[in-house]
Amino acid sequence: MHDKDPECPTEIVDAGAAGIARAAAILRAGGLVGLPTETVYGLAADATSDAAVAAIFAVKARPRFNPLIVHVLDEDDAARIADFDARAELLAETFWPGPLTLVLRRRAGCAASLLVSAGLDTLAVRAPAHPVARRVIAAAGLPLAAPSANRFGRVSPTDPRHVMEELSGRIPLILAGGRASVGVESTVVDLTGARPRLLRPGGVTQDEITALLGPLETAAEGESAPHSPGRLPSHYAPATPLRLDAGGAQPGEALLTFGPDLRQGDAVRNLSEKGDLAEAAANLFAMLRDLDRLGRAAIAVAPIPATGLGAAINDRLRRAAAPRPVPADPGAPP
Ligand code: TXA
Ligand code: MG
């Protein structure tokens, strides 16, 4: 809607009835709104408007068009824009509303902008569980395209203040809805082939999906990367380099640890003292932001188990640690 513009300040507003009505009006007029979902905060726009969807890419400074997830209330709404088969129905019945995205064929005559599909004949759909996201979708009466509300390549926001840090002056409104409870993005499953394929690990675990559908194919690293920004080797990245599987912090480093750990200090965060992976996922992006702000030489990260939600946590950490051949957003202020 507007490029970074000091004359157009961004407001964080309470997600009461008035806030929801304002958000819905902005969205219906083709504008952008930052809103909470249970996974991370999203940057939402009318998924049926080419101009509104194009504005998402401009505001995020995404270097090229990548497909976006379309957010709806339920399977009925999703089935108006995408073709459901028995597998999709089973997953939607089991995990919606919730942190699971289904990649399906676009339905003939689909109202969603072709830009959300980035030229593919597929569409990613998800019904979020967060009550504020749901109220906004209902009030706007629109399917909403919503990537994570961060600038390209950066850490996803899990708190309204993070969205402000990322997009201040670029969007008119951020709805406040507390800390995101899941903390990592939705799991993305591609159901357009003969066998279901896991495109991105996330809030629903691979085991939970396998229990219903049998084994999933997993996409090889880098494969189809141009269409899957969440799968680019370097993504979700703080400015400070990460050192993974660290036994401890070296002098000058900050420490992100997990499980019972006596180490404490300004530059130490514990993802979960109890060793609980759901708590760790919910804390991950906020703690990375905290430690990044300290401007240390590196953030040492203790090993995290790869089971359950640990798969999504380790996936995000690997991408945050990956070498960065391209600056995330050269035009943006630091
Ligand atoms: O939890 C989430 O999914 C959050 C919240 C806001 O809902 N959204 C989010 O969106 O993470 P984004 O744009 O940051 O990530 C969307 C992911 C990307 O990895 C993208 O490549 C994949 O979904 N995706 C979207 N449409 C696709 C399609 N048609 N085919 C394959 N992958 C697709
Ligand atoms: Mg993202």
XYZ file of C-alpha atoms and ligand atoms in Angstrom:
368
model
C 0.000 0.000 0.000
C 2.776 2.427 0.765
C 6.534 2.081 0.611
C 8.473 3.044 3.691
C 7.118 6.467 4.440
C 7.606 8.434 7.629
C 4.391 10.320 6.798
C 2.519 7.038 7.025
C 3.181 5.743 10.527
C 2.383 2.187 11.486
C -0.005 1.683 14.389
C -0.252 -1.326 16.687
C -3.891 -1.630 17.727
C -5.800 -3.844 20.085
C -7.662 -6.637 18.312
C -11.058 -5.698 19.760
C -14.134 -5.107 17.609
C -12.943 -1.670 16.432
C -9.471 -2.968 15.530
C -10.908 -5.920 13.611
C -13.278 -3.601 11.710
C -10.398 -1.275 10.780
C -8.273 -4.191 9.607
C -11.140 -5.565 7.521
C -11.751 -2.162 5.903
C -8.071 -1.762 4.994
C -7.979 -5.275 3.527
C -11.153 -4.754 1.499
C -9.622 -1.567 0.091
C -6.542 -3.510 -1.075
C -4.260 -2.544 1.817
C -1.966 -4.613 4.011
C -2.345 -5.511 7.688
C -0.009 -7.272 10.115
C -1.951 -9.855 12.109
C -1.352 -12.643 14.583
C -1.656 -16.305 13.738
C -0.831 -19.158 16.096
C 2.410 -19.868 14.181
C 3.928 -16.430 13.463
C 2.555 -12.970 12.629
C 1.427 -12.638 9.031
C 1.390 -9.777 6.519
C -2.112 -10.102 5.114
C -3.741 -8.876 1.912
C -6.790 -9.697 -0.208
C -5.767 -12.921 -1.988
C -8.164 -12.181 -4.849
C -6.497 -8.866 -5.761
C -3.380 -8.846 -7.955
C -2.454 -5.353 -6.760
C -2.831 -6.203 -3.082
C -0.781 -9.376 -3.444
C 1.891 -7.509 -5.423
C 2.078 -5.011 -2.557
C 3.020 -7.858 -0.182
C 6.090 -8.617 -2.278
C 7.040 -4.934 -2.411
C 6.666 -4.417 1.347
C 8.624 -7.577 2.205
C 11.301 -6.673 -0.374
C 11.161 -10.193 -1.710
C 13.596 -10.246 -4.645
C 11.233 -12.268 -6.806
C 7.695 -13.559 -6.733
C 7.306 -16.661 -4.627
C 4.004 -18.371 -3.925
C 2.066 -17.368 -0.827
C -0.261 -19.209 1.529
C -3.956 -18.307 1.282
C -5.701 -18.213 4.664
C -9.341 -19.257 4.945
C -11.756 -20.169 7.728
C -12.341 -23.808 6.909
C -12.358 -26.602 4.379
C -15.536 -25.319 2.689
C -13.859 -21.999 1.921
C -10.657 -23.738 0.845
C -12.570 -26.077 -1.480
C -13.911 -23.050 -3.383
C -10.416 -22.193 -4.551
C -8.510 -25.510 -4.488
C -9.261 -29.122 -5.419
C -9.578 -31.371 -2.380
C -8.988 -35.098 -2.616
C -9.530 -37.677 0.152
C -6.032 -37.069 1.579
C -6.601 -33.316 1.773
C -9.970 -33.851 3.440
C -8.464 -36.155 6.032
C -5.657 -33.721 6.863
C -7.989 -30.721 6.985
C -10.475 -32.551 9.215
C -7.683 -33.569 11.564
C -5.464 -30.487 11.750
C -7.603 -27.464 10.792
C -7.832 -24.936 12.150
C -4.121 -25.198 12.859
C -0.507 -25.006 11.666
C -0.792 -27.100 8.496
C -0.680 -25.789 4.909
C -1.865 -27.930 2.001
C -0.537 -27.409 -1.513
C -3.327 -28.413 -3.906
C -4.316 -27.824 -7.530
C -6.031 -24.501 -8.175
C -9.679 -25.067 -8.772
C -11.010 -24.107 -12.212
C -12.187 -20.499 -12.032
C -10.347 -20.016 -8.722
C -10.842 -16.477 -7.393
C -7.325 -16.267 -5.925
C -4.886 -14.040 -7.772
C -2.456 -15.929 -10.021
C 0.297 -14.047 -8.235
C -0.261 -15.994 -4.996
C 0.592 -19.106 -7.009
C 3.611 -17.413 -8.625
C 2.710 -18.883 -11.982
C 2.200 -22.442 -10.733
C -1.125 -24.232 -11.165
C -1.133 -25.003 -7.449
C -2.368 -23.130 -4.391
C -1.261 -23.314 -0.769
C -4.179 -23.065 1.694
C -4.419 -23.049 5.455
C -7.116 -22.384 8.080
C -5.355 -20.656 10.980
C -6.457 -21.310 14.573
C -5.710 -17.883 16.066
C -9.037 -16.219 16.975
C -7.861 -12.793 15.753
C -6.836 -14.136 12.349
C -10.181 -15.896 12.109
C -12.148 -12.786 13.030
C -10.305 -10.744 10.428
C -10.911 -13.310 7.673
C -14.610 -13.410 8.610
C -14.973 -9.624 8.850
C -13.164 -8.978 5.567
C -15.115 -11.775 3.868
C -12.013 -12.561 1.835
C -9.373 -15.263 1.555
C -6.162 -13.632 2.803
C -2.697 -14.130 1.359
C -0.254 -13.891 4.264
C 3.444 -14.627 4.393
C 5.298 -14.123 7.647
C 5.421 -10.384 8.455
C 9.195 -9.986 8.174
C 11.368 -8.477 5.479
C 12.803 -11.071 3.102
C 15.332 -13.470 4.612
C 14.907 -12.261 8.182
C 13.640 -13.838 11.386
C 9.864 -14.359 11.457
C 7.909 -12.232 13.971
C 6.135 -13.852 16.907
C 5.097 -10.639 18.695
C 3.474 -7.418 17.415
C 6.604 -5.435 18.333
C 8.668 -7.663 16.042
C 6.323 -6.765 13.182
C 6.861 -3.097 14.033
C 10.653 -3.617 13.927
C 10.329 -5.222 10.506
C 7.688 -3.146 8.756
C 7.373 0.209 10.530
C 6.366 2.880 8.010
C 5.537 0.292 5.364
C 2.043 -0.759 6.492
C -0.710 1.197 8.239
C -1.835 -1.300 10.873
C -0.669 -4.169 13.071
C -3.250 -6.038 15.128
C -1.924 -7.103 18.528
C -2.735 -10.660 19.527
C -0.084 -11.608 22.067
C 2.843 -13.938 21.531
C 2.367 -16.561 18.830
C 1.788 -19.824 20.678
C 3.354 -22.268 18.192
C 6.271 -20.026 17.229
C 7.386 -21.756 14.010
C 5.559 -21.566 10.689
C 3.017 -24.073 9.462
C 4.027 -27.439 8.048
C 3.690 -27.359 4.246
C 2.558 -30.602 2.573
C 2.286 -30.915 -1.204
C -0.608 -33.156 -2.218
C -0.431 -32.530 -5.962
C 1.603 -35.675 -6.668
C 0.928 -39.377 -6.236
C 2.671 -39.326 -2.866
C 2.399 -36.569 -0.276
C 5.546 -34.496 0.005
C 6.795 -32.517 2.983
C 7.944 -29.124 1.655
C 8.548 -27.463 5.017
C 8.592 -28.938 8.537
C 6.493 -26.869 10.931
C 3.928 -26.799 13.692
C 2.345 -30.168 12.836
C 4.975 -32.912 13.095
C 5.888 -35.318 10.310
C 4.877 -38.244 12.551
C 1.388 -36.817 13.005
C 0.934 -36.673 9.225
C 2.563 -40.034 8.570
C 0.154 -41.623 11.057
C -2.700 -40.638 8.726
C -1.206 -40.804 5.236
C 1.755 -43.158 5.510
C 5.309 -42.151 4.622
C 5.943 -38.682 3.181
C 8.436 -37.843 0.497
C 10.783 -35.158 1.652
C 12.041 -32.594 -0.810
C 15.795 -32.551 -1.364
C 17.668 -29.471 -0.150
C 17.642 -26.664 -2.719
C 15.228 -28.495 -5.001
C 12.407 -26.205 -6.210
C 14.064 -23.486 -4.150
C 12.992 -20.710 -6.522
C 9.399 -21.461 -5.606
C 9.902 -22.025 -1.899
C 11.540 -19.178 -0.041
C 11.147 -21.041 3.234
C 13.411 -23.670 1.690
C 16.189 -21.369 0.542
C 19.406 -22.401 2.301
C 19.758 -18.967 3.925
C 16.535 -17.734 5.474
C 15.114 -16.743 8.847
C 18.506 -15.150 9.466
C 19.573 -12.782 12.261
C 22.435 -10.378 11.479
C 24.729 -12.192 13.939
C 26.262 -15.438 12.616
C 25.046 -18.647 14.250
C 27.312 -21.490 15.400
C 25.245 -24.669 15.700
C 25.693 -27.754 17.921
C 27.894 -25.742 20.250
C 29.038 -27.234 23.550
C 29.037 -23.721 25.034
C 29.750 -20.100 24.247
C 33.259 -18.928 23.447
C 34.419 -15.520 24.675
C 32.422 -12.813 22.885
C 29.611 -15.143 21.875
C 25.988 -15.185 23.001
C 24.430 -18.546 23.889
C 21.097 -20.096 22.945
C 20.703 -23.236 24.974
C 18.098 -25.928 25.645
C 17.234 -28.114 28.616
C 18.548 -28.091 32.170
C 21.504 -25.725 32.005
C 23.012 -23.706 34.807
C 24.567 -21.113 32.539
C 22.942 -17.718 32.930
C 23.667 -14.147 31.988
C 22.639 -11.251 29.768
C 23.823 -13.072 26.679
C 22.212 -16.434 27.481
C 18.695 -17.581 26.594
C 17.232 -21.002 27.329
C 14.654 -22.210 24.772
C 13.157 -24.532 27.398
C 14.700 -25.410 30.739
C 12.261 -28.326 30.965
C 13.501 -29.615 27.627
C 10.035 -29.170 26.109
C 10.176 -28.798 22.315
C 6.812 -26.999 22.039
C 8.032 -24.365 24.507
C 11.324 -24.160 22.600
C 9.524 -23.592 19.272
C 7.404 -20.834 20.823
C 10.554 -19.094 22.130
C 12.847 -19.644 19.142
C 12.406 -16.516 16.997
C 11.964 -14.099 19.920
C 15.148 -15.359 21.603
C 17.097 -15.192 18.325
C 15.990 -11.555 17.996
C 16.988 -10.803 21.609
C 20.451 -12.277 21.213
C 20.911 -10.707 17.783
C 20.363 -7.261 19.318
C 23.409 -7.743 21.551
C 25.664 -7.611 18.501
C 28.040 -10.347 19.722
C 30.568 -12.061 17.459
C 28.277 -15.073 17.106
C 25.334 -16.852 18.684
C 26.378 -20.324 19.864
C 23.423 -22.713 19.727
C 23.305 -25.892 21.810
C 22.126 -29.112 20.136
C 18.340 -29.515 20.004
C 16.759 -32.973 19.591
C 15.482 -33.538 16.035
C 12.336 -35.392 17.078
C 8.782 -33.994 16.833
C 8.775 -30.187 16.698
C 12.571 -30.360 16.930
C 12.594 -31.032 13.158
C 11.108 -27.593 12.444
C 13.365 -25.918 15.035
C 16.519 -27.486 13.565
C 15.360 -26.644 10.029
C 15.005 -22.931 10.923
C 18.328 -22.916 12.790
C 20.162 -24.505 9.836
C 18.754 -21.881 7.482
C 19.553 -19.082 9.909
C 23.140 -20.393 10.081
C 23.605 -20.894 6.327
C 26.084 -18.733 4.400
C 24.430 -15.640 2.928
C 25.558 -15.036 -0.619
C 23.006 -12.273 -1.183
C 22.344 -9.443 1.287
C 18.779 -9.873 2.551
C 17.593 -6.400 1.679
C 20.206 -3.877 0.606
C 17.668 -1.062 0.335
C 16.382 -1.384 3.884
C 17.734 0.435 6.929
C 19.813 -1.774 9.266
O 2.696 -20.359 9.492
C 2.693 -19.906 8.348
O 2.598 -20.641 7.337
C 2.824 -18.395 8.190
C 1.583 -17.749 8.798
C 1.551 -16.262 8.594
O 0.428 -18.355 8.292
N 3.012 -18.025 6.824
C 4.169 -18.295 6.151
O 4.201 -17.843 4.838
O 5.124 -18.876 6.660
P 5.532 -17.723 3.967
O 5.139 -17.015 2.710
O 6.613 -17.116 4.783
O 5.852 -19.198 3.592
C 5.034 -19.891 2.663
C 5.677 -21.215 2.286
C 6.894 -20.973 1.449
O 7.909 -21.907 1.796
C 6.358 -21.204 0.043
O 7.348 -21.566 -0.863
C 5.367 -22.323 0.271
O 4.769 -21.983 1.510
N 4.340 -22.305 -0.771
C 3.327 -21.444 -0.913
N 2.598 -21.730 -2.018
C 3.164 -22.809 -2.569
C 2.884 -23.584 -3.730
N 1.854 -23.298 -4.548
N 3.703 -24.624 -4.000
C 4.737 -24.915 -3.189
N 5.064 -24.219 -2.074
C 4.287 -23.174 -1.773
Mg 8.459 -16.542 5.905
